[in-house]
mmCIF file with all atom_site columns, C-alpha atoms in Angstrom:
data_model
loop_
_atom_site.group_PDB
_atom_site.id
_atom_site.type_symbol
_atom_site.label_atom_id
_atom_site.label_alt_id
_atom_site.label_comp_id
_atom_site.label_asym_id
_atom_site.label_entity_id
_atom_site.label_seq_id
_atom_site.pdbx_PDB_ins_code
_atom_site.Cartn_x
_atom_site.Cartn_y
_atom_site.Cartn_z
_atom_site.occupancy
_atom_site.B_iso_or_equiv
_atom_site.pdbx_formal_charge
_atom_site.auth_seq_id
_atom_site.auth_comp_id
_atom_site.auth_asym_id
_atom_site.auth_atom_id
_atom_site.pdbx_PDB_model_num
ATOM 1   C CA . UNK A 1 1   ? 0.000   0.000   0.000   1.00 0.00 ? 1   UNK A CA 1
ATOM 2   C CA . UNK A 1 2   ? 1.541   3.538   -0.740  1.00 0.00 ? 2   UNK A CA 1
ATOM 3   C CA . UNK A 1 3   ? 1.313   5.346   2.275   1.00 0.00 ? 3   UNK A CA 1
ATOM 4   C CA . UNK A 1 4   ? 2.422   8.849   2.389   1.00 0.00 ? 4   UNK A CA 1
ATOM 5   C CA . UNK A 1 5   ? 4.088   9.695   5.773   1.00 0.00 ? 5   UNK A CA 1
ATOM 6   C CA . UNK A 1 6   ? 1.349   12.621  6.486   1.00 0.00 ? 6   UNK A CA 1
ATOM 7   C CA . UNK A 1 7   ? -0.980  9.233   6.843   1.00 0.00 ? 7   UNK A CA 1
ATOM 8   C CA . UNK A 1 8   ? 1.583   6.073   7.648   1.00 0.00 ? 8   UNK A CA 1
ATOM 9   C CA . UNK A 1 9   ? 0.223   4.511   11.145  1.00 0.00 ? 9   UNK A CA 1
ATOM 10  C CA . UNK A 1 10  ? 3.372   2.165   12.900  1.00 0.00 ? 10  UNK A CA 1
ATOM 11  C CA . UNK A 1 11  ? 2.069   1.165   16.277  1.00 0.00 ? 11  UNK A CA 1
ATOM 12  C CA . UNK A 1 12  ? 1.549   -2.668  15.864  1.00 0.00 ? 12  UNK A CA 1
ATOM 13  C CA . UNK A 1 13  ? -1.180  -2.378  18.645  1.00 0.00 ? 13  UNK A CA 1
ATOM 14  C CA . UNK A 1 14  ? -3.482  0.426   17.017  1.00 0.00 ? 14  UNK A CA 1
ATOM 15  C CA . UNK A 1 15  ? -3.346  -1.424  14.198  1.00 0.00 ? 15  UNK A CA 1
ATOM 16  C CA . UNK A 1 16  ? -3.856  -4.549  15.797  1.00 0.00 ? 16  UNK A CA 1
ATOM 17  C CA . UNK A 1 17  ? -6.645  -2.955  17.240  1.00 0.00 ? 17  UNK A CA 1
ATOM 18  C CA . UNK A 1 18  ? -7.984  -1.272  14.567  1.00 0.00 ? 18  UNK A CA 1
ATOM 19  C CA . UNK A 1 19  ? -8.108  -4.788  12.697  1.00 0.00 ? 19  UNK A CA 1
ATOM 20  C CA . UNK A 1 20  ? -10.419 -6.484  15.878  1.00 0.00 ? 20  UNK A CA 1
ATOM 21  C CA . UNK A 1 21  ? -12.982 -3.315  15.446  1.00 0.00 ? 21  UNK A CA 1
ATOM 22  C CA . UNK A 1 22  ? -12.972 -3.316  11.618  1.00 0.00 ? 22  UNK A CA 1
ATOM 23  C CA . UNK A 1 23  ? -12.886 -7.170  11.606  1.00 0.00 ? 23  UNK A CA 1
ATOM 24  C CA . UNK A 1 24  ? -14.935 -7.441  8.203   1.00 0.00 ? 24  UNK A CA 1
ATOM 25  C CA . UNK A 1 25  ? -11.885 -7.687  5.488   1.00 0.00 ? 25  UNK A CA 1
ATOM 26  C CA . UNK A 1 26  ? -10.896 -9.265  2.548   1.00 0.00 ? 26  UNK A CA 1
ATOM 27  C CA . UNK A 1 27  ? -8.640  -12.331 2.394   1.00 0.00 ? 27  UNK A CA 1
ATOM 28  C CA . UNK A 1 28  ? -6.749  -11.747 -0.946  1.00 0.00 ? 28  UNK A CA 1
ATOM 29  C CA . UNK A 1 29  ? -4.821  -14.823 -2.459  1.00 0.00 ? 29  UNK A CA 1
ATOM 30  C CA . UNK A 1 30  ? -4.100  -16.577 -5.815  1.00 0.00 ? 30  UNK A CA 1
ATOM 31  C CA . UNK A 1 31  ? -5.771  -19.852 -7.251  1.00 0.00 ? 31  UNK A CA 1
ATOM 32  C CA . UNK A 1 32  ? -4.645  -21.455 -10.255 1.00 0.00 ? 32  UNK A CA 1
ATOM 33  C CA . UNK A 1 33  ? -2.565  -18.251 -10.711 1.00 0.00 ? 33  UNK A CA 1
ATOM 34  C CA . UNK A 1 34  ? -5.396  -15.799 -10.457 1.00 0.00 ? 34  UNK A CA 1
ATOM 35  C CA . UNK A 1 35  ? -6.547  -13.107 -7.667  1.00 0.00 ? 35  UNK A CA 1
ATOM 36  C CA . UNK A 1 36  ? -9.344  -13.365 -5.607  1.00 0.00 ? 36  UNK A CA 1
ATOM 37  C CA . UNK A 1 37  ? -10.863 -12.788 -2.970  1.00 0.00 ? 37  UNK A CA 1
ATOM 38  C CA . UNK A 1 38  ? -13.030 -13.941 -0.190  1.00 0.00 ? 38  UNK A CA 1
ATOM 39  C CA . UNK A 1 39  ? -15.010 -11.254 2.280   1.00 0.00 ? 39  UNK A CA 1
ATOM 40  C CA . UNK A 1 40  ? -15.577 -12.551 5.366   1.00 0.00 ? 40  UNK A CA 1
ATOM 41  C CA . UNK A 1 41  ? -14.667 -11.634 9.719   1.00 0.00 ? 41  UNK A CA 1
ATOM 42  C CA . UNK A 1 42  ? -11.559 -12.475 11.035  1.00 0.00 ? 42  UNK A CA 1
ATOM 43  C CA . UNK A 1 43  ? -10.167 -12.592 14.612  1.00 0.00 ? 43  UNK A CA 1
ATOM 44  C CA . UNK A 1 44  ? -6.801  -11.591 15.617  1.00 0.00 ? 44  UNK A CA 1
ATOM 45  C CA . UNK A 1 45  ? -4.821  -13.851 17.804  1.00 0.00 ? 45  UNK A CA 1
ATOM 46  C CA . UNK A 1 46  ? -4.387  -13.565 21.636  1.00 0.00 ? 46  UNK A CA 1
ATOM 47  C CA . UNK A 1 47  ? -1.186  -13.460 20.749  1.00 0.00 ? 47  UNK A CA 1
ATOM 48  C CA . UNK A 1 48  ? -1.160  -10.486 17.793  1.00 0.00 ? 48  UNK A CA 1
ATOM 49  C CA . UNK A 1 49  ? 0.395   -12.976 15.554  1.00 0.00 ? 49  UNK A CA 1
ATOM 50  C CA . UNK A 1 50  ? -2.116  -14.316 13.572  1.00 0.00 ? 50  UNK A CA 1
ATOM 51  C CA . UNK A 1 51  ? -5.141  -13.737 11.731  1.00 0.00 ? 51  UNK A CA 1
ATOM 52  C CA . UNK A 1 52  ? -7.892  -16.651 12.085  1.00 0.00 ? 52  UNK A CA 1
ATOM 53  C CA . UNK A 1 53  ? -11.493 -17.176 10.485  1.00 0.00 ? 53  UNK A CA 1
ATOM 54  C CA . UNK A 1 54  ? -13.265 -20.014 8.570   1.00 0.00 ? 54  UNK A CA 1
ATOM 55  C CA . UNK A 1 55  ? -14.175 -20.391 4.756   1.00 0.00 ? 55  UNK A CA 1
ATOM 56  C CA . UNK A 1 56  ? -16.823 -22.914 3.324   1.00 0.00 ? 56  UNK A CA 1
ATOM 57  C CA . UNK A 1 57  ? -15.105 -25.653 2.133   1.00 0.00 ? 57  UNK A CA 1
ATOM 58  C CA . UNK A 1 58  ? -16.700 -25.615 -1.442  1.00 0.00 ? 58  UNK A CA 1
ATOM 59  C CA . UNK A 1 59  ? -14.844 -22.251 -1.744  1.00 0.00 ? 59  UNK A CA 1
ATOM 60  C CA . UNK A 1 60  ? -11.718 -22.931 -3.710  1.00 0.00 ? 60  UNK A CA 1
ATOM 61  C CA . UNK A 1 61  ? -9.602  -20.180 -2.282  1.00 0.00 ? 61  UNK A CA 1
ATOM 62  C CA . UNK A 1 62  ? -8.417  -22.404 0.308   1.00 0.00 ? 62  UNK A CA 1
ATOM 63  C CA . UNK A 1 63  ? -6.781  -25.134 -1.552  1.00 0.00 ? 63  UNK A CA 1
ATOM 64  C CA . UNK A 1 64  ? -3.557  -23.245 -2.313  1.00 0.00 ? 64  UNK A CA 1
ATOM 65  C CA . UNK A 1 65  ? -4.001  -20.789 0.767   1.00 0.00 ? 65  UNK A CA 1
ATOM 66  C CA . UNK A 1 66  ? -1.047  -22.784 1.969   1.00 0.00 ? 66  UNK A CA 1
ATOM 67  C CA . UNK A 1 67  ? 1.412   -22.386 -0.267  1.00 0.00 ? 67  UNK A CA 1
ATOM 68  C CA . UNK A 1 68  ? 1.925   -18.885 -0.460  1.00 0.00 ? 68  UNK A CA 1
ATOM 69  C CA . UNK A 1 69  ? 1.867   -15.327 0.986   1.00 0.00 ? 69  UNK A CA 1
ATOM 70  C CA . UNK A 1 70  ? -1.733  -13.876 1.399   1.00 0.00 ? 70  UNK A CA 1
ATOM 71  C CA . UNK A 1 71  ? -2.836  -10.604 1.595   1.00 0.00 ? 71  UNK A CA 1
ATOM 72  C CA . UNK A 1 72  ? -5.967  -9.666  4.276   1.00 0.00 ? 72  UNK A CA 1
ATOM 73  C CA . UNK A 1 73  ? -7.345  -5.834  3.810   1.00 0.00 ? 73  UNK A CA 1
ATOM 74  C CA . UNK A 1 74  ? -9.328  -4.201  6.688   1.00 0.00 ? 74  UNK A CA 1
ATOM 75  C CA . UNK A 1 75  ? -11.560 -1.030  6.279   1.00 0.00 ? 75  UNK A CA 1
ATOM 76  C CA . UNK A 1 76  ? -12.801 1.701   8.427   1.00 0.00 ? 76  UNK A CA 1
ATOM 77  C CA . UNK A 1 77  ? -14.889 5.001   7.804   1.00 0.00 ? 77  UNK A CA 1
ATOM 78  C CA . UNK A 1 78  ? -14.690 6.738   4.760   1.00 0.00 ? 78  UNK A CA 1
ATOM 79  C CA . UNK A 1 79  ? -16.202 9.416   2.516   1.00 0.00 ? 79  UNK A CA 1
ATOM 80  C CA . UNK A 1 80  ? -15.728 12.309  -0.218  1.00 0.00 ? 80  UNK A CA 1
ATOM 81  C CA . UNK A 1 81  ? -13.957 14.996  0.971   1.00 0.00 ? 81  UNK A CA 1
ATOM 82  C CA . UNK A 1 82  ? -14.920 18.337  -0.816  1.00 0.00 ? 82  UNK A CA 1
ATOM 83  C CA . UNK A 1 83  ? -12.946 21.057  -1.597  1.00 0.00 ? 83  UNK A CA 1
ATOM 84  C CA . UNK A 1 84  ? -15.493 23.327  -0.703  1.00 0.00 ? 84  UNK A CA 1
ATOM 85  C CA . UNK A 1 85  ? -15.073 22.213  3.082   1.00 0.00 ? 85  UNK A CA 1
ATOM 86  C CA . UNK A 1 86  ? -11.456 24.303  2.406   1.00 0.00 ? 86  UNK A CA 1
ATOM 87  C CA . UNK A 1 87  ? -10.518 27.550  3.448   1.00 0.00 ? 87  UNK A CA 1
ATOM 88  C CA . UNK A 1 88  ? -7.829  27.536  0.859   1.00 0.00 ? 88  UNK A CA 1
ATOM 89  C CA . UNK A 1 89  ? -7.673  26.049  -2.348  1.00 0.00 ? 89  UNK A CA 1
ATOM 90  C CA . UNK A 1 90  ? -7.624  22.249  -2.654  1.00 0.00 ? 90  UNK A CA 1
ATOM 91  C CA . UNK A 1 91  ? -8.721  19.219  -4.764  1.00 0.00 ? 91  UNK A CA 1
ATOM 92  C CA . UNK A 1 92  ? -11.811 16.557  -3.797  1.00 0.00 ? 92  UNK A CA 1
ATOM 93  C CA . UNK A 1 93  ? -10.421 13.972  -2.351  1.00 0.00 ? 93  UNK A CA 1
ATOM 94  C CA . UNK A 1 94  ? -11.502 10.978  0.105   1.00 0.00 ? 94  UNK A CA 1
ATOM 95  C CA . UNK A 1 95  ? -10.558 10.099  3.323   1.00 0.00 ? 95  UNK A CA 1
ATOM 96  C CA . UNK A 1 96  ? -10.479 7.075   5.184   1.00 0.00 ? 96  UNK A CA 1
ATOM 97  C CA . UNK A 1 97  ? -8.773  4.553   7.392   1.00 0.00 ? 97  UNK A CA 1
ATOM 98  C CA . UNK A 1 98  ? -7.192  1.383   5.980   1.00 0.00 ? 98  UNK A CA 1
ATOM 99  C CA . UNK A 1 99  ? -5.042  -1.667  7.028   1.00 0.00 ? 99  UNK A CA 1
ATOM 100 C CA . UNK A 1 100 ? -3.548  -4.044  5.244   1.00 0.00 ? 100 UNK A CA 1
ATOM 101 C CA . UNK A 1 101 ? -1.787  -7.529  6.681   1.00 0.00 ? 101 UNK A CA 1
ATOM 102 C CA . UNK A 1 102 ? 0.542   -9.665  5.022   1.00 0.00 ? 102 UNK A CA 1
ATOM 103 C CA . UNK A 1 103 ? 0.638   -13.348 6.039   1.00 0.00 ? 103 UNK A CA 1
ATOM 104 C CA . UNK A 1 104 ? 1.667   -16.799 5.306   1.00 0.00 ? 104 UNK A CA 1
ATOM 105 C CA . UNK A 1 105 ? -1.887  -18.665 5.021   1.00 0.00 ? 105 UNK A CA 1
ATOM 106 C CA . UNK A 1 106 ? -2.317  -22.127 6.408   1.00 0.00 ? 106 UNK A CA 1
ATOM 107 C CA . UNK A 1 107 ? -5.679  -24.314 6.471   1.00 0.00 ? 107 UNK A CA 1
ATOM 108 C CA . UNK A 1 108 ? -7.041  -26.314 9.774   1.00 0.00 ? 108 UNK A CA 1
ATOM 109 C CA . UNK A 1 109 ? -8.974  -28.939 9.379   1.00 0.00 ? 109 UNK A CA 1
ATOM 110 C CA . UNK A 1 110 ? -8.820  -30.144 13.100  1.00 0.00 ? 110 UNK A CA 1
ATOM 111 C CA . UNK A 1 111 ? -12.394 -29.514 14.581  1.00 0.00 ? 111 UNK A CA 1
ATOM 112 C CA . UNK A 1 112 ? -12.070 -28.882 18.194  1.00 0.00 ? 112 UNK A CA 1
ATOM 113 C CA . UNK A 1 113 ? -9.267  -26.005 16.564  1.00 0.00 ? 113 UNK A CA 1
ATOM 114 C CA . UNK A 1 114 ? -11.946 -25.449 13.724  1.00 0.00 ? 114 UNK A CA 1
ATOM 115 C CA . UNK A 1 115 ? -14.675 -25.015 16.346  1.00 0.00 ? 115 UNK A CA 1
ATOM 116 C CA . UNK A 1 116 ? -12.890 -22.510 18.673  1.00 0.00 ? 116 UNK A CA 1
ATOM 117 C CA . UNK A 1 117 ? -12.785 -20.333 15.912  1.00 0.00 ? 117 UNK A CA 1
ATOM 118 C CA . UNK A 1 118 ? -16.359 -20.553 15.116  1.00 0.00 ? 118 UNK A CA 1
ATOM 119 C CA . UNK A 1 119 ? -16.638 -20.234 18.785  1.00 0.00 ? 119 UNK A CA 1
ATOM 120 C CA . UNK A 1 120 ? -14.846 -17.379 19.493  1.00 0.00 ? 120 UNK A CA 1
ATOM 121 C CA . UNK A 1 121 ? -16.448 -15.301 16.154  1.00 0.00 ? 121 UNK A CA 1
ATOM 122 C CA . UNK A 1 122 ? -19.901 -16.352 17.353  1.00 0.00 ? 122 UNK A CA 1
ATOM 123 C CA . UNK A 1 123 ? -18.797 -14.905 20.682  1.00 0.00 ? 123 UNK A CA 1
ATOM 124 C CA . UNK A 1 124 ? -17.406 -11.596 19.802  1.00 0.00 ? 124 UNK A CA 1
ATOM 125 C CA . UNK A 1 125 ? -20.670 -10.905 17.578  1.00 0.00 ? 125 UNK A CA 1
ATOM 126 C CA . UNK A 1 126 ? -23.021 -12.341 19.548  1.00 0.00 ? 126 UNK A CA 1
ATOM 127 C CA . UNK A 1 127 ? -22.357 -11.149 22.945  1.00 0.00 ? 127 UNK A CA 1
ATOM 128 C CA . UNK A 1 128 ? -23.717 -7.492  23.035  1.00 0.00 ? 128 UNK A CA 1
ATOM 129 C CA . UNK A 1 129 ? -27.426 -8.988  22.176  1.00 0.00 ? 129 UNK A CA 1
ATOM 130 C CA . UNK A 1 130 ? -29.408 -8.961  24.921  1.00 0.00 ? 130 UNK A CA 1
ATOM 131 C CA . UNK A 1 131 ? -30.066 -12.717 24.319  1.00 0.00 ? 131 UNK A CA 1
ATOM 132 C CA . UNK A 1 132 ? -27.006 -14.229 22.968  1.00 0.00 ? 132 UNK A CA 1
ATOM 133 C CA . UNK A 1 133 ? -27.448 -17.005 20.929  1.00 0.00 ? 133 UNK A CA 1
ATOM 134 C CA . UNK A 1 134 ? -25.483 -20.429 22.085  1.00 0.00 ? 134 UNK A CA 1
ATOM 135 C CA . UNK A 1 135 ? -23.744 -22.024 19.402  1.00 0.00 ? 135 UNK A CA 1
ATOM 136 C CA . UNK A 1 136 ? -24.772 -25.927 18.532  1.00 0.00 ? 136 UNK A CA 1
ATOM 137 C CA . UNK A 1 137 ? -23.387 -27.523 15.724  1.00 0.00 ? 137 UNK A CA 1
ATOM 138 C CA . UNK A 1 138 ? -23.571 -31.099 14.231  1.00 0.00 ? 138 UNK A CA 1
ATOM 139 C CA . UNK A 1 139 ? -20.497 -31.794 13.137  1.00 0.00 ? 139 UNK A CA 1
ATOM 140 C CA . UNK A 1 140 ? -21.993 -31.887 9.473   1.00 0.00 ? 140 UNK A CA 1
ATOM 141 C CA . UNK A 1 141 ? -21.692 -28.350 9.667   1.00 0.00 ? 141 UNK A CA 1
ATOM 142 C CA . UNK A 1 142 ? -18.655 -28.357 10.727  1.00 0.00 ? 142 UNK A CA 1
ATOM 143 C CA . UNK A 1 143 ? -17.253 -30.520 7.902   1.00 0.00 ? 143 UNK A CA 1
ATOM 144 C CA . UNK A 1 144 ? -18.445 -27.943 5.495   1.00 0.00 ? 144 UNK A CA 1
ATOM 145 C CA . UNK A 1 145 ? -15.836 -25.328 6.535   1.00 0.00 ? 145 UNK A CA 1
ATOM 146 C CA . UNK A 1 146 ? -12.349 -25.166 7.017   1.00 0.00 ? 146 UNK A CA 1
ATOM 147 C CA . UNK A 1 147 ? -10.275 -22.671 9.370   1.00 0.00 ? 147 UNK A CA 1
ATOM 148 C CA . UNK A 1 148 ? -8.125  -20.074 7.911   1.00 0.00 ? 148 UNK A CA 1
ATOM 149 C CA . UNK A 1 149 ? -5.298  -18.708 9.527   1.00 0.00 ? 149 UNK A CA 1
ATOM 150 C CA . UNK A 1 150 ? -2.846  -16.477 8.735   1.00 0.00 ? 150 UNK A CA 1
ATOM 151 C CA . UNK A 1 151 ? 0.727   -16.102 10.477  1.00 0.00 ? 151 UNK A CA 1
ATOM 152 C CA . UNK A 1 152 ? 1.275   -11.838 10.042  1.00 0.00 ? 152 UNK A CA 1
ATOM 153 C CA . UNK A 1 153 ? 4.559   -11.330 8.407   1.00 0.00 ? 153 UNK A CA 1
ATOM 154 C CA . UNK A 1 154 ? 3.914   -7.264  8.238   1.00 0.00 ? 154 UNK A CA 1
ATOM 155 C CA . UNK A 1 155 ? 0.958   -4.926  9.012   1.00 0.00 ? 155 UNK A CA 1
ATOM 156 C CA . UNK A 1 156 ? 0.981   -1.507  6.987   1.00 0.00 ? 156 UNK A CA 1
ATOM 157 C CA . UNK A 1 157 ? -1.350  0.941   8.229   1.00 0.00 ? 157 UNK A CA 1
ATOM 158 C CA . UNK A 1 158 ? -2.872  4.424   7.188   1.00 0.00 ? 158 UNK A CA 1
ATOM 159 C CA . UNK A 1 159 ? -4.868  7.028   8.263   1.00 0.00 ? 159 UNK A CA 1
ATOM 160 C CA . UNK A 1 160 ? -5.793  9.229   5.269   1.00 0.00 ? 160 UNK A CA 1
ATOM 161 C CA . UNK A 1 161 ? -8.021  12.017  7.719   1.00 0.00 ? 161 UNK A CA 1
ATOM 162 C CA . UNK A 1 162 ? -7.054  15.611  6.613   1.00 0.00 ? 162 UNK A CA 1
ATOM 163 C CA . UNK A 1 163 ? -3.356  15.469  8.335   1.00 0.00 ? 163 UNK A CA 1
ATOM 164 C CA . UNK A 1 164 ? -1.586  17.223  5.763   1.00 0.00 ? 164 UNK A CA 1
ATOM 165 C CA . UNK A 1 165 ? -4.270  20.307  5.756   1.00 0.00 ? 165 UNK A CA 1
ATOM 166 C CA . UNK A 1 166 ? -4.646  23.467  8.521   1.00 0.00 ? 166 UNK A CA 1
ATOM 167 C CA . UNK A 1 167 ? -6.441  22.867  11.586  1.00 0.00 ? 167 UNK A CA 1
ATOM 168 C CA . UNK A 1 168 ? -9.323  25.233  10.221  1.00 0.00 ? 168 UNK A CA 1
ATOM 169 C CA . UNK A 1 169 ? -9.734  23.144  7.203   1.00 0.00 ? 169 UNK A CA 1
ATOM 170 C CA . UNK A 1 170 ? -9.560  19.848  9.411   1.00 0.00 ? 170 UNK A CA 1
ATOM 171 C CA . UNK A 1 171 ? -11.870 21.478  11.907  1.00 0.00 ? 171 UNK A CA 1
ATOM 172 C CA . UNK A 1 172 ? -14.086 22.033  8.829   1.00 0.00 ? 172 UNK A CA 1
ATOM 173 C CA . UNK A 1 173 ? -14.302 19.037  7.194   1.00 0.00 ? 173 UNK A CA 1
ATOM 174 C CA . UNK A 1 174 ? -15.364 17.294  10.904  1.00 0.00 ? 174 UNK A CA 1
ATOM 175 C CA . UNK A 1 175 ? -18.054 19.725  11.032  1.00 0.00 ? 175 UNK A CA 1
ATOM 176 C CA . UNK A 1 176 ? -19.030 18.678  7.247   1.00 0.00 ? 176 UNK A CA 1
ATOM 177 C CA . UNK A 1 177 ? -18.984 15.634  7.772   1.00 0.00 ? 177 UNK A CA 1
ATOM 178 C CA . UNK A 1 178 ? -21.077 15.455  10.718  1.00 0.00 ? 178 UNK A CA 1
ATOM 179 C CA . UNK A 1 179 ? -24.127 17.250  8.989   1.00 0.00 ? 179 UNK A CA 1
ATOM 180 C CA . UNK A 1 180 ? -24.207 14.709  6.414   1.00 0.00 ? 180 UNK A CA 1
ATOM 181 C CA . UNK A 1 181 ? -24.094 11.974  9.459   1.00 0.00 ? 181 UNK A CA 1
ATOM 182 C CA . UNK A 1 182 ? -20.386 10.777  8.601   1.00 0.00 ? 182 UNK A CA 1
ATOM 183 C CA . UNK A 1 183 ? -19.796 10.303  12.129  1.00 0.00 ? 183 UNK A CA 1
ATOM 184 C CA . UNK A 1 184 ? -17.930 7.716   12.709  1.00 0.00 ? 184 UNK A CA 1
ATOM 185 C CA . UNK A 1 185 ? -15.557 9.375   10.206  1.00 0.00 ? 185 UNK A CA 1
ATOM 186 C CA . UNK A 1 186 ? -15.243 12.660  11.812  1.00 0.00 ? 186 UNK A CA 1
ATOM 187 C CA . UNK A 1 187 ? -14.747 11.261  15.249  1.00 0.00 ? 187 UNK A CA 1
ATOM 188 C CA . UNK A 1 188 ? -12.143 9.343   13.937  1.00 0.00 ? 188 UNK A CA 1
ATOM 189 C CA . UNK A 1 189 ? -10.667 12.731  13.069  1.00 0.00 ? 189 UNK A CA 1
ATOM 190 C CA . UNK A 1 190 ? -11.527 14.115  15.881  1.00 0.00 ? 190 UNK A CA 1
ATOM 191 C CA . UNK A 1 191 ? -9.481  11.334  17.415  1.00 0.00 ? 191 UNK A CA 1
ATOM 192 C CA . UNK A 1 192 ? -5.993  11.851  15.538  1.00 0.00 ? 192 UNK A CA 1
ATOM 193 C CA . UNK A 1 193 ? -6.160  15.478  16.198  1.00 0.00 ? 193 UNK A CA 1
ATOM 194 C CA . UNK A 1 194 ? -6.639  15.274  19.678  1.00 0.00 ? 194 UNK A CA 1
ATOM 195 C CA . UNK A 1 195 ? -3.089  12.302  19.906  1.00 0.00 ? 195 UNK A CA 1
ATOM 196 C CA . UNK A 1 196 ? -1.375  14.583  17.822  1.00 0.00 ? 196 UNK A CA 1
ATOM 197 C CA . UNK A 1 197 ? -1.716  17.491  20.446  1.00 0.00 ? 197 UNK A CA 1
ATOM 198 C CA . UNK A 1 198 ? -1.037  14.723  23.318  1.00 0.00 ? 198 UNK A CA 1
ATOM 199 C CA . UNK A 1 199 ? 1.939   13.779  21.331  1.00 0.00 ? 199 UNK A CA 1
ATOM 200 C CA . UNK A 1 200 ? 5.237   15.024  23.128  1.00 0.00 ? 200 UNK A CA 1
#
């Protein structure tokens, strides 16, 4: 990923942490020498070394996950940018928040691993309903997936929210953003600004 410095995130445990919040990515390999890719939640390890999730076993993405370096891309807010939001000149533009992990991929097959994954995932997503649902599975379920996990070789991270423009303009474009309800955006802004001024 080309990441100016104005944007380039380095802490291994924001991004790390970014990753278990924006846990939705996209697990990017090659099969019979062609991308593609498979959406889908991951988990990161207690650990922070690996990446871990599940595909269907029908999905062919997993038979040469394996043998070679995979690439899993994570996704936070985004939106346009105007120029308009400026106080000086500028160009449209679009900011957002973006992490991308690069991994050796390996398949498990084992099902007490294979269910601690599904486990876990049903956990994490299921535990701020009032009335969590309890997993069950027949193991015929089971045998229609296979784990996915990925052993993180590097973790590039960036930040594109306004860094490289004046505070006015920054202040601005949160302000913008928030009357078109791009909030999570802005207080993700709102959030860099304010460890930027803690910054010594």
């Amino acid at each position: 990923m080309h990441t100016p410095k104005h944007f380039s995130v380095t802490d291994n445990t924001e991004l790390l942490a970014f990753i278990a919040k924006n846990a939705f990515g996209q697990l990017i390999s090659t099969v019979d020498g062609r991308p593609v890719v498979t959406h889908m939640p991951f988990l990161v390890s207690d650990d922070g070394c690996k990446l871990l999730g599940h595909l269907a076993k029908i999905n062919p993405q997993h038979r040469e996950l394996g043998n070679q370096e995979a690439l899993v891309t994570f996704q936070g807010p985004h939106d346009y940018i105007s120029p308009s939001w400026y106080s000086g000149p500028g160009v449209p533009t679009w900011n957002y928040q973006a992490v991308h992990v690069y991994g050796h991929g390996a398949v498990i097959t084992d099902p007490e691993e294979l269910k601690r994954i599904v486990d876990a995932l049903t956990h994490k997503y299921e535990s701020g309903f009032p009335n969590p649902w309890q997993p069950s599975y027949k193991d015929a379920m089971l045998n229609a997936i296979v784990g996915v996990e990925i052993t993180i070789s590097e973790i590039q991270g960036q930040y594109k929210l306004s860094q490289n423009r004046p505070e006015q303009d920054r202040r601005q474009v949160i302000d913008q953003l928030k009357a078109i309800n791009a909030n999570d955006l802005a207080a993700a802004m709102e959030e860099v600004a304010l460890s930027e001024k803690m910054a010594p």
